[in-house]
CSV table of C-alpha atoms and ligand atoms in Angstrom, one decimal:
chain,number,residue,atom,x,y,z
M,90,MET,CA,16.9,-5.4,-39.0
M,91,SER,CA,16.9,-1.8,-39.8
M,92,PHE,CA,14.0,0.4,-38.3
M,93,LYS,CA,13.0,3.7,-39.3
M,94,ARG,CA,12.9,4.5,-35.3
M,95,ASN,CA,14.0,2.9,-32.1
M,96,ILE,CA,12.1,3.8,-29.2
M,97,ILE,CA,12.0,2.7,-25.7
M,98,ILE,CA,8.9,2.6,-24.1
M,99,THR,CA,9.5,2.5,-20.0
M,100,GLY,CA,7.3,1.1,-17.8
M,101,GLY,CA,5.4,-1.0,-20.7
M,102,ALA,CA,4.7,-3.9,-18.7
M,103,GLY,CA,2.1,-1.6,-16.5
M,104,PHE,CA,-1.4,-0.3,-16.9
M,105,ILE,CA,-1.1,2.2,-19.3
M,106,GLY,CA,2.0,1.3,-20.7
M,107,CYS,CA,1.0,-2.1,-22.4
M,108,HIS,CA,-1.9,-0.5,-24.3
M,109,VAL,CA,1.0,1.8,-25.4
M,110,VAL,CA,3.3,-0.7,-26.4
M,111,LYS,CA,0.4,-2.6,-28.3
M,112,LEU,CA,-0.9,0.5,-30.0
M,113,PHE,CA,2.9,1.3,-31.4
M,114,VAL,CA,3.8,-2.2,-32.3
M,115,ASP,CA,0.5,-2.6,-34.3
M,116,LYS,CA,0.7,0.5,-35.5
M,117,TYR,CA,4.1,1.4,-36.7
M,118,PRO,CA,5.6,-2.1,-38.2
M,119,GLU,CA,8.3,0.3,-39.2
M,120,TYR,CA,9.6,1.2,-35.6
M,121,HIS,CA,11.4,-1.0,-32.9
M,122,ILE,CA,9.7,-0.4,-29.8
M,123,ILE,CA,11.7,-1.7,-27.0
M,124,ASN,CA,9.8,-2.3,-23.6
M,125,LEU,CA,12.2,-1.4,-20.7
M,126,ASP,CA,10.4,-2.5,-17.7
M,127,ASN,CA,12.2,-4.4,-14.5
M,128,LEU,CA,8.8,-6.1,-13.7
M,129,THR,CA,7.9,-4.6,-10.2
M,130,TYR,CA,4.8,-5.8,-8.4
M,131,ALA,CA,3.0,-3.8,-11.1
M,132,GLY,CA,4.4,-5.3,-14.3
M,133,ASN,CA,3.1,-8.3,-15.8
M,134,LEU,CA,4.0,-9.6,-19.0
M,135,ALA,CA,0.7,-11.5,-19.6
M,136,ASN,CA,-0.3,-8.0,-20.8
M,137,LEU,CA,1.6,-8.2,-23.7
M,138,ARG,CA,0.9,-11.9,-24.8
M,139,ASP,CA,-0.6,-10.4,-28.0
M,140,ILE,CA,2.3,-8.6,-29.4
M,141,GLU,CA,5.4,-10.4,-27.6
M,142,ASN,CA,6.7,-12.4,-30.8
M,143,ARG,CA,6.5,-9.7,-33.1
M,144,ALA,CA,9.5,-8.6,-35.3
M,145,ASN,CA,9.5,-5.2,-34.0
M,146,TYR,CA,9.3,-5.8,-30.6
M,147,THR,CA,12.0,-6.5,-28.0
M,148,PHE,CA,11.4,-6.7,-24.3
M,149,ILE,CA,14.4,-5.7,-21.8
M,150,LYS,CA,14.1,-6.3,-18.1
M,151,ALA,CA,16.1,-3.2,-16.7
M,152,ASP,CA,15.8,-0.7,-13.9
M,153,ILE,CA,15.6,2.8,-15.1
M,154,CYS,CA,17.8,3.6,-11.9
M,155,ASP,CA,20.9,1.5,-13.5
M,156,PHE,CA,22.2,4.1,-15.3
M,157,ASP,CA,25.1,2.1,-16.5
M,158,ARG,CA,23.1,-0.7,-18.1
M,159,ILE,CA,20.9,2.3,-19.5
M,160,CYS,CA,23.9,4.2,-20.8
M,161,LYS,CA,25.1,0.6,-22.7
M,162,LEU,CA,21.5,-0.1,-24.3
M,163,LEU,CA,21.0,3.2,-26.0
M,164,PRO,CA,24.1,2.9,-28.7
M,165,GLU,CA,23.5,-0.8,-28.7
M,166,TYR,CA,19.4,-0.2,-29.9
M,167,ARG,CA,20.7,3.2,-31.5
M,168,VAL,CA,17.7,4.8,-29.5
M,169,ASP,CA,16.2,8.0,-30.7
M,170,GLY,CA,13.1,8.2,-29.0
M,171,PHE,CA,11.9,7.9,-25.2
M,172,ILE,CA,8.3,7.3,-24.3
M,173,HIS,CA,8.9,7.3,-20.2
M,174,LEU,CA,6.0,6.0,-18.2
M,175,ALA,CA,7.9,3.3,-15.8
M,176,ALA,CA,6.9,4.6,-12.2
M,177,GLU,CA,5.7,4.0,-8.7
M,178,SER,CA,2.1,4.7,-9.2
M,179,HIS,CA,0.2,4.1,-6.3
M,180,VAL,CA,-0.6,6.9,-3.9
M,181,ASP,CA,-1.4,4.9,-0.7
M,182,ARG,CA,2.0,3.1,-1.5
M,183,SER,CA,3.9,6.5,-1.2
M,184,ILE,CA,2.3,7.2,2.1
M,185,LYS,CA,3.8,4.3,3.8
M,186,ASP,CA,7.0,4.1,1.4
M,187,PRO,CA,8.2,7.2,0.1
M,188,PHE,CA,11.7,6.6,-0.5
M,189,THR,CA,11.0,3.8,-3.2
M,190,PHE,CA,9.0,6.6,-4.9
M,191,ALA,CA,12.0,9.4,-5.0
M,192,ARG,CA,14.3,6.5,-6.3
M,193,THR,CA,12.4,5.5,-9.0
M,194,ASN,CA,10.2,8.3,-10.0
M,195,VAL,CA,13.3,11.1,-9.3
M,196,MET,CA,16.3,9.2,-9.5
M,197,GLY,CA,15.0,6.7,-12.1
M,198,THR,CA,13.9,9.8,-14.7
M,199,LEU,CA,17.1,11.5,-14.2
M,200,SER,CA,19.0,8.5,-15.0
M,201,LEU,CA,17.4,8.2,-18.5
M,202,LEU,CA,17.9,11.8,-18.9
M,203,GLN,CA,21.4,11.9,-18.2
M,204,ALA,CA,22.0,8.7,-20.2
M,205,ALA,CA,20.2,9.9,-23.1
M,206,LYS,CA,21.9,13.3,-23.2
M,207,LEU,CA,25.3,11.7,-23.3
M,208,TYR,CA,24.2,9.2,-26.2
M,209,TRP,CA,22.6,11.8,-28.3
M,210,GLU,CA,25.5,14.6,-28.0
M,211,SER,CA,27.9,12.2,-29.0
M,212,LEU,CA,26.2,11.5,-32.1
M,213,PRO,CA,27.0,13.7,-35.3
M,214,GLU,CA,23.5,15.0,-35.6
M,215,GLY,CA,23.3,15.6,-31.8
M,216,TYR,CA,19.2,16.1,-31.0
M,217,GLU,CA,18.1,16.4,-34.6
M,218,GLY,CA,15.3,13.8,-34.7
M,219,LYS,CA,15.2,12.8,-31.1
M,220,ARG,CA,12.5,13.1,-28.4
M,221,PHE,CA,12.1,12.6,-24.7
M,222,TYR,CA,8.6,12.2,-23.8
M,223,HIS,CA,7.8,12.3,-20.3
M,224,ILE,CA,4.5,10.9,-18.7
M,225,SER,CA,3.3,12.7,-15.8
M,226,THR,CA,-0.2,13.0,-13.5
M,227,ASP,CA,-2.6,15.9,-12.7
M,228,GLU,CA,-1.8,15.3,-9.2
M,229,VAL,CA,1.2,17.2,-9.4
M,230,TYR,CA,-1.1,20.5,-9.5
M,231,GLY,CA,-2.5,19.9,-6.0
M,232,ALA,CA,-6.5,19.7,-5.1
M,233,LEU,CA,-9.2,21.8,-6.4
M,234,GLU,CA,-12.0,23.0,-4.5
M,235,LEU,CA,-15.2,21.4,-4.4
M,236,THR,CA,-17.2,24.9,-5.0
M,237,CYS,CA,-20.3,22.8,-5.9
M,238,PRO,CA,-20.9,19.6,-4.4
M,239,GLU,CA,-24.0,18.8,-5.6
M,240,GLY,CA,-22.6,19.2,-9.5
M,241,MET,CA,-23.6,21.8,-12.0
M,242,SER,CA,-23.7,21.1,-15.7
M,243,SER,CA,-21.2,22.4,-18.2
M,244,GLU,CA,-20.7,23.3,-21.8
M,245,PHE,CA,-18.1,20.9,-22.5
M,246,THR,CA,-19.6,17.8,-21.2
M,247,ALA,CA,-22.7,15.8,-20.6
M,248,HIS,CA,-21.7,15.2,-17.4
M,249,LYS,CA,-21.8,17.1,-14.0
M,250,ILE,CA,-18.7,19.1,-13.0
M,251,TYR,CA,-18.3,20.2,-9.1
M,252,GLY,CA,-16.4,23.4,-9.2
M,253,ASP,CA,-15.6,26.5,-11.4
M,254,ASP,CA,-11.8,25.7,-11.5
M,255,PHE,CA,-9.6,23.3,-13.7
M,256,PHE,CA,-6.0,22.4,-13.9
M,257,LYS,CA,-4.7,24.3,-16.8
M,258,GLU,CA,-1.1,23.9,-18.3
M,259,THR,CA,-0.1,26.8,-16.4
M,260,THR,CA,-1.5,25.9,-12.9
M,261,LYS,CA,1.4,26.1,-10.4
M,262,TYR,CA,2.7,22.7,-9.3
M,263,ASN,CA,1.4,22.4,-5.7
M,264,PRO,CA,1.8,18.4,-4.8
M,265,HIS,CA,0.3,16.9,-1.7
M,266,SER,CA,1.2,13.1,-1.6
M,267,PRO,CA,4.9,11.9,-1.8
M,268,TYR,CA,3.7,9.9,-5.1
M,269,SER,CA,2.7,13.7,-6.6
M,270,ALA,CA,5.8,15.3,-5.3
M,271,SER,CA,8.1,12.3,-6.8
M,272,LYS,CA,6.1,12.9,-10.2
M,273,ALA,CA,6.6,16.9,-9.9
M,274,SER,CA,10.0,16.4,-9.1
M,275,SER,CA,10.6,14.3,-12.1
M,276,ASP,CA,8.7,17.0,-14.6
M,277,HIS,CA,11.2,19.7,-13.3
M,278,PHE,CA,13.9,17.3,-14.2
M,279,VAL,CA,12.6,17.0,-17.8
M,280,ARG,CA,11.9,20.7,-18.3
M,281,ALA,CA,15.8,21.3,-16.8
M,282,PHE,CA,16.9,19.1,-19.5
M,283,HIS,CA,15.2,21.4,-22.2
M,284,ASP,CA,16.3,24.7,-20.9
M,285,THR,CA,19.7,23.9,-20.1
M,286,TYR,CA,20.8,21.4,-23.1
M,287,LYS,CA,18.3,21.8,-25.4
M,288,MET,CA,16.8,18.4,-25.2
M,289,PRO,CA,13.9,17.8,-27.2
M,290,THR,CA,11.7,17.0,-24.5
M,291,ILE,CA,7.9,16.8,-23.8
M,292,VAL,CA,5.5,16.5,-20.8
M,293,THR,CA,2.1,15.5,-20.6
M,294,ASN,CA,-0.3,15.6,-17.0
M,295,CYS,CA,-3.2,13.1,-17.5
M,296,SER,CA,-6.3,12.3,-15.1
M,297,ASN,CA,-7.2,9.1,-13.7
M,298,ASN,CA,-7.1,6.3,-16.2
M,299,TYR,CA,-9.4,3.4,-16.0
M,300,GLY,CA,-9.6,0.0,-18.7
M,301,PRO,CA,-8.4,-3.4,-18.7
M,302,TYR,CA,-5.1,-4.6,-17.0
M,303,GLN,CA,-5.1,-2.5,-14.2
M,304,PHE,CA,-3.3,-3.6,-11.0
M,305,PRO,CA,-6.3,-4.4,-8.4
M,306,GLU,CA,-5.0,-1.9,-5.9
M,307,LYS,CA,-6.5,1.0,-7.8
M,308,LEU,CA,-10.3,1.8,-7.2
M,309,ILE,CA,-11.9,0.5,-10.1
M,310,PRO,CA,-10.3,-2.9,-10.9
M,311,LEU,CA,-10.2,-3.6,-7.1
M,312,PHE,CA,-13.8,-2.8,-6.3
M,313,ILE,CA,-15.0,-4.9,-9.5
M,314,ASN,CA,-13.0,-7.9,-8.2
M,315,ASN,CA,-14.7,-7.6,-4.7
M,316,ILE,CA,-17.8,-7.2,-5.7
M,317,ARG,CA,-17.3,-10.6,-7.8
M,318,GLN,CA,-16.3,-12.2,-4.5
M,319,ARG,CA,-18.5,-10.8,-2.1
M,320,LYS,CA,-15.8,-8.8,-0.4
M,321,PRO,CA,-16.1,-5.2,1.4
M,322,LEU,CA,-15.5,-2.1,-0.8
M,323,PRO,CA,-13.3,0.5,1.5
M,324,VAL,CA,-14.7,3.9,0.6
M,325,TYR,CA,-12.4,6.4,1.7
M,326,GLY,CA,-13.8,8.9,4.1
M,327,LYS,CA,-17.3,10.0,2.7
M,328,GLY,CA,-16.8,9.0,-0.9
M,329,GLU,CA,-17.0,12.7,-1.6
M,330,ASN,CA,-13.5,13.3,-3.4
M,331,VAL,CA,-13.8,13.9,-7.1
M,332,ARG,CA,-11.7,12.7,-10.1
M,333,ASP,CA,-11.8,13.0,-13.8
M,334,TRP,CA,-11.5,9.5,-15.5
M,335,LEU,CA,-10.4,8.6,-18.9
M,336,TYR,CA,-10.5,5.2,-20.8
M,337,VAL,CA,-6.7,3.9,-21.2
M,338,GLU,CA,-7.0,3.4,-24.7
M,339,ASP,CA,-8.1,7.3,-25.1
M,340,HIS,CA,-4.8,8.1,-23.4
M,341,ALA,CA,-2.7,5.7,-25.5
M,342,ARG,CA,-3.8,7.6,-28.5
M,343,ALA,CA,-3.3,11.1,-27.3
M,344,ILE,CA,0.4,9.7,-26.4
M,345,ASP,CA,0.8,8.7,-30.0
M,346,VAL,CA,-0.6,11.9,-31.2
M,347,ILE,CA,1.7,14.0,-28.7
M,348,PHE,CA,4.8,11.7,-29.2
M,349,HIS,CA,4.7,12.5,-33.1
M,350,ASN,CA,3.3,16.1,-33.4
M,351,GLY,CA,3.7,17.8,-30.2
M,352,LYS,CA,5.7,20.7,-29.9
M,353,ILE,CA,9.4,20.5,-28.3
M,354,ALA,CA,9.6,21.8,-24.6
M,355,ALA,CA,5.8,21.8,-24.5
M,356,THR,CA,3.4,20.4,-21.9
M,357,TYR,CA,-0.1,19.1,-22.8
M,358,ASN,CA,-3.0,18.2,-20.3
M,359,ILE,CA,-5.0,15.1,-21.0
M,360,GLY,CA,-8.2,14.6,-19.2
M,361,GLY,CA,-11.8,13.3,-19.9
M,362,PHE,CA,-14.0,16.0,-19.0
M,363,ASN,CA,-15.6,13.3,-17.2
M,364,GLU,CA,-16.0,14.1,-13.0
M,365,TRP,CA,-17.2,11.6,-10.9
M,366,LYS,CA,-17.7,11.7,-7.1
M,367,ASN,CA,-16.0,8.2,-5.7
M,368,ILE,CA,-19.2,7.1,-3.9
M,369,ASP,CA,-21.0,8.0,-7.7
M,370,ILE,CA,-18.5,5.8,-9.7
M,371,ILE,CA,-18.4,3.0,-7.2
M,372,LYS,CA,-22.4,2.9,-7.5
M,373,VAL,CA,-22.1,2.8,-11.2
M,374,VAL,CA,-19.5,0.0,-10.9
M,375,ILE,CA,-21.8,-1.9,-8.5
M,376,LYS,CA,-24.7,-1.5,-11.0
M,377,THR,CA,-22.8,-2.5,-13.8
M,378,VAL,CA,-21.2,-5.7,-12.3
M,379,ASP,CA,-24.4,-6.7,-10.8
M,380,LYS,CA,-26.1,-6.6,-14.3
M,381,LEU,CA,-23.4,-8.5,-15.9
M,382,LEU,CA,-23.5,-11.1,-13.1
M,383,GLY,CA,-27.3,-11.5,-13.5
M,384,ASN,CA,-27.7,-10.2,-10.0
M,385,PRO,CA,-30.7,-8.0,-8.8
M,386,GLU,CA,-30.4,-4.1,-9.1
M,387,GLY,CA,-28.9,-2.9,-5.8
M,388,HIS,CA,-27.6,-6.4,-5.0
M,389,SER,CA,-24.1,-5.7,-3.8
M,390,LEU,CA,-24.6,-2.3,-2.2
M,391,ASP,CA,-24.4,-3.7,0.9
M,392,LEU,CA,-20.6,-4.0,0.4
M,393,ILE,CA,-20.0,-0.6,0.5
M,394,THR,CA,-17.9,0.0,3.8
M,395,TYR,CA,-16.7,3.5,4.7
M,396,VAL,CA,-13.2,3.4,6.0
M,397,THR,CA,-10.8,5.8,7.4
M,398,ASP,CA,-9.9,8.5,5.0
M,399,ARG,CA,-6.6,8.4,3.1
M,400,LYS,CA,-3.9,10.7,4.6
M,401,GLY,CA,-3.9,14.1,2.9
M,402,HIS,CA,-6.5,13.0,0.4
M,403,ASP,CA,-6.8,15.7,-2.6
M,404,LEU,CA,-10.4,16.7,-2.9
M,405,ARG,CA,-10.8,17.4,-6.7
M,406,TYR,CA,-9.2,16.8,-9.8
M,407,ALA,CA,-10.4,18.4,-13.3
M,408,ILE,CA,-8.4,18.6,-16.0
M,409,ASP,CA,-8.7,21.4,-18.9
M,410,SER,CA,-7.3,19.6,-22.0
M,411,THR,CA,-8.9,22.2,-24.4
M,412,ASN,CA,-5.3,23.1,-25.3
M,413,LEU,CA,-4.6,19.1,-26.9
M,414,LYS,CA,-7.9,19.8,-28.7
M,415,LYS,CA,-7.2,23.0,-30.2
M,416,GLU,CA,-3.3,22.4,-31.2
M,417,LEU,CA,-3.5,18.4,-32.1
M,418,GLY,CA,-7.3,17.7,-32.4
M,419,TRP,CA,-7.2,14.8,-29.8
M,420,GLU,CA,-10.3,14.4,-27.5
M,421,PRO,CA,-11.9,11.5,-25.9
M,422,SER,CA,-13.8,8.9,-27.9
M,423,LEU,CA,-15.4,7.3,-25.7
M,424,GLN,CA,-18.1,8.0,-23.3
M,425,PHE,CA,-18.0,6.9,-19.9
M,426,GLU,CA,-20.9,4.8,-19.6
M,427,GLU,CA,-19.4,2.5,-22.7
M,428,GLY,CA,-16.1,2.7,-21.1
M,429,ILE,CA,-17.1,1.4,-17.9
M,430,GLU,CA,-18.8,-1.2,-19.2
M,431,LYS,CA,-16.2,-2.5,-21.5
M,432,THR,CA,-14.1,-2.2,-18.6
M,433,VAL,CA,-16.2,-4.3,-16.1
M,434,LYS,CA,-16.9,-7.2,-18.9
M,435,TRP,CA,-13.3,-7.3,-19.5
M,436,TYR,CA,-12.4,-7.9,-15.7
M,437,LEU,CA,-15.3,-10.3,-15.5
M,438,ASP,CA,-14.6,-12.3,-18.8
M,439,ASN,CA,-10.6,-12.4,-17.7
M,440,GLN,CA,-10.9,-13.8,-14.5
M,441,GLU,CA,-8.0,-15.9,-15.1
M,442,TRP,CA,-5.8,-12.7,-15.6
M,443,MET,CA,-7.3,-11.3,-12.0
M,444,ASP,CA,-6.6,-14.6,-10.0
M,445,ASN,CA,-3.1,-14.8,-11.6
M,446,VAL,CA,-2.5,-11.5,-10.3
M,447,THR,CA,-4.0,-11.6,-6.9
M,448,SER,CA,-2.4,-15.0,-6.2
M,449,GLY,CA,1.1,-13.7,-7.6
M,450,ASP,CA,1.5,-16.1,-10.2
M,451,TYR,CA,1.9,-13.6,-13.0
M,452,GLN,CA,5.6,-13.2,-11.5
M,453,ARG,CA,6.7,-16.2,-12.7
M,454,TYR,CA,5.9,-15.9,-16.6
M,455,TYR,CA,9.0,-13.6,-16.9
M,456,GLU,CA,11.4,-16.7,-16.0
M,457,GLU,CA,9.2,-19.2,-17.6
M,458,THR,CA,9.2,-17.2,-21.1
M,459,TYR,CA,12.2,-15.2,-21.6
M,460,ARG,CA,14.6,-16.9,-19.5
M,461,ASN,CA,16.3,-19.1,-21.9
M,462,LYS,CA,15.9,-16.7,-24.7
I,64,LIG,P1,1.6,0.8,-13.2
I,64,LIG,O1,2.2,0.8,-11.7
I,64,LIG,O2,0.5,0.2,-13.8
I,64,LIG,O3,3.2,0.5,-14.1
I,64,LIG,C1,4.2,0.9,-13.8
I,64,LIG,C2,5.3,0.3,-14.6
I,64,LIG,O4,6.9,0.5,-14.4
I,64,LIG,C3,5.4,-1.5,-14.4
I,64,LIG,O5,5.3,-2.4,-15.4
I,64,LIG,C4,6.5,-1.5,-13.4
I,64,LIG,O6,7.3,-3.0,-13.4
I,64,LIG,C5,7.8,-0.4,-14.1
I,64,LIG,N1,8.5,0.1,-13.1
I,64,LIG,C6,8.4,0.4,-12.1
I,64,LIG,N2,9.8,0.9,-11.6
I,64,LIG,C7,10.5,0.6,-12.5
I,64,LIG,C8,12.0,0.7,-12.5
I,64,LIG,N3,12.6,1.0,-11.4
I,64,LIG,N4,12.7,0.7,-13.7
I,64,LIG,C9,11.6,-0.1,-14.7
I,64,LIG,N5,10.6,-0.6,-14.7
I,64,LIG,C10,10.0,0.0,-13.5
I,64,LIG,O7,1.5,2.5,-13.7
I,64,LIG,P2,0.5,3.4,-14.6
I,64,LIG,O8,-0.8,3.5,-13.9
I,64,LIG,O9,0.2,2.4,-16.0
I,64,LIG,O10,1.2,4.5,-15.1
I,64,LIG,C11,2.1,4.8,-15.7
I,64,LIG,C12,2.6,6.2,-15.9
I,64,LIG,O11,1.5,7.0,-16.1
I,64,LIG,C13,3.3,6.6,-14.2
I,64,LIG,O12,4.2,7.2,-14.6
I,64,LIG,C14,2.2,7.4,-13.9
I,64,LIG,O13,2.9,8.4,-12.8
I,64,LIG,C15,1.4,8.1,-15.0
I,64,LIG,N6,0.0,8.3,-15.0
I,64,LIG,C16,-0.9,7.3,-14.3
I,64,LIG,C17,-2.1,7.5,-14.3
I,64,LIG,C18,-3.3,6.4,-14.0
I,64,LIG,O14,-4.4,6.7,-13.6
I,64,LIG,N7,-3.1,5.1,-13.9
I,64,LIG,C19,-2.8,8.6,-14.8
I,64,LIG,C20,-1.9,9.8,-15.1
I,64,LIG,C21,-0.5,9.4,-15.1
I,65,LIG,O1,-5.1,11.7,-11.2
I,65,LIG,C1,-3.9,10.7,-12.0
I,65,LIG,C2,-3.7,9.3,-10.7
I,65,LIG,O2,-4.7,8.6,-10.5
I,65,LIG,C3,-2.3,8.9,-11.3
I,65,LIG,O3,-1.4,9.6,-11.0
I,65,LIG,C4,-1.8,7.7,-10.5
I,65,LIG,O4,-1.1,7.1,-10.5
I,65,LIG,C5,-3.2,6.7,-10.3
I,65,LIG,O5,-3.1,5.8,-9.5
I,65,LIG,C6,-4.5,7.7,-9.8
I,65,LIG,O6,-4.5,8.0,-8.2
I,65,LIG,P1,-6.0,8.1,-7.6
I,65,LIG,O7,-5.2,8.2,-5.9
I,65,LIG,O8,-6.8,8.8,-7.8
I,65,LIG,O9,-6.2,6.4,-7.7
I,65,LIG,P2,-6.9,5.3,-6.8
I,65,LIG,O10,-7.5,4.0,-7.8
I,65,LIG,O11,-5.6,4.8,-5.7
I,65,LIG,O12,-8.3,6.2,-6.0
I,65,LIG,C7,-9.1,7.0,-7.0
I,65,LIG,C8,-9.9,7.6,-5.7
I,65,LIG,O13,-10.8,6.4,-4.9
I,65,LIG,C9,-9.3,8.2,-4.7
I,65,LIG,O14,-10.1,9.4,-4.4
I,65,LIG,C10,-9.1,7.5,-3.4
I,65,LIG,C11,-10.0,6.3,-3.7
I,65,LIG,N1,-10.2,4.8,-3.4
I,65,LIG,C12,-9.3,4.6,-3.5
I,65,LIG,C13,-9.1,2.9,-3.2
I,65,LIG,C14,-7.8,2.2,-3.5
I,65,LIG,C15,-11.2,4.6,-2.1
I,65,LIG,O15,-12.4,5.2,-1.9
I,65,LIG,N2,-10.9,3.4,-1.5
I,65,LIG,C16,-10.2,2.3,-2.2
I,65,LIG,O16,-10.3,1.3,-2.2
């Protein structure tokens, strides 16, 4: 079967990746979407059941660090585009095990870049019609001050903001955690491949995503699950840290727009203009779970447990994504109140998904589904 484009999406079995894969498989039947993922603890093929038998979808279990294997796959599938999401993504894990983060995030990205370079440069048309799109994080910019701890109103958003400063595309990199240092390093490699070899690259830096299929080590799914099970909710430090939250499907939409219409060598910041102190978002999550479970208001507030702070915990992230809005017309579509209700409802309605993840059963799915294919 011949396709108009052959695109590798790395990390497509993870949280954001599965939303991007599903969007592209549904919206572009003329594209072949190749999900390349080595199924670490964070990869879950059950996230992709809806589309796993589509004619324009292929799953390949492979490690992005396996340079020889990637080099063989590119001509085999005549790959002309990458949307690169595969990474180790959890800050707390990076504090305990930084080597894994350097291996996957830095060496893995470099392995993809070098394989793409060798393949694309071997073709008569070279880099014409090709694209290497790297998904990164706002954490590379470091941390912003909390100049207004009570929050103030803003012309951009219905929600409060907690300082006068925002991360812009021009903000100097200043990563603090091993995770953000590894992502920063990978971003630099991607840009270096443009500057040195003229590879058509794009980098985007996005704020905190929330929504269905997020691994329950991250704040929102962890807390929803703990509330459901009446387990303590471990709030790091005083719960004063601020994050900018974006619904995951809005991020996937931004990735679609940027992959197709973004400028080569550009960087775009993607954010929700939706700043929340952790303790406030935790209270919203508690209220929503209690409401949907039929508990009286305030029922689960007693689960809040303040614990030792994360080492090097960045105080505030806030993204300025006006550039993306001006240039490509993208903006978040979902109000936070609607997004969080949808998210909580999804986790409560999909307890089997959550139980499979927390029990580890989801890791058998690959063996059962793909072993004999
Ligand atoms: P995730 O941890 O949920 O998923 C990562 C996926 O990558 C998993 O499917 C895993 O199996 C795969 N993977 C890991 N190592 C691999 C390797 N060596 N080879 C092949 N596949 C491998 O991550 P996520 O939250 O979906 O994040 C996706 C990307 O978006 C990451 O690059 C992350 O840095 C970035 N990002 C995430 C957020 C967020 O809030 N989650 C925000 C901004 C940017
Ligand atoms: O900003 C984008 C980043 O957002 C992504 O690049 C990362 O991949 C993603 O994991 C996320 O990083 P955070 O560290 O902000 O997300 P996390 O869900 O781990 O934590 C959100 C905030 O909640 C953070 O300030 C730490 C705090 N927290 C987290 C957990 C898991 C708690 O207070 N208690 C917890 O148990």
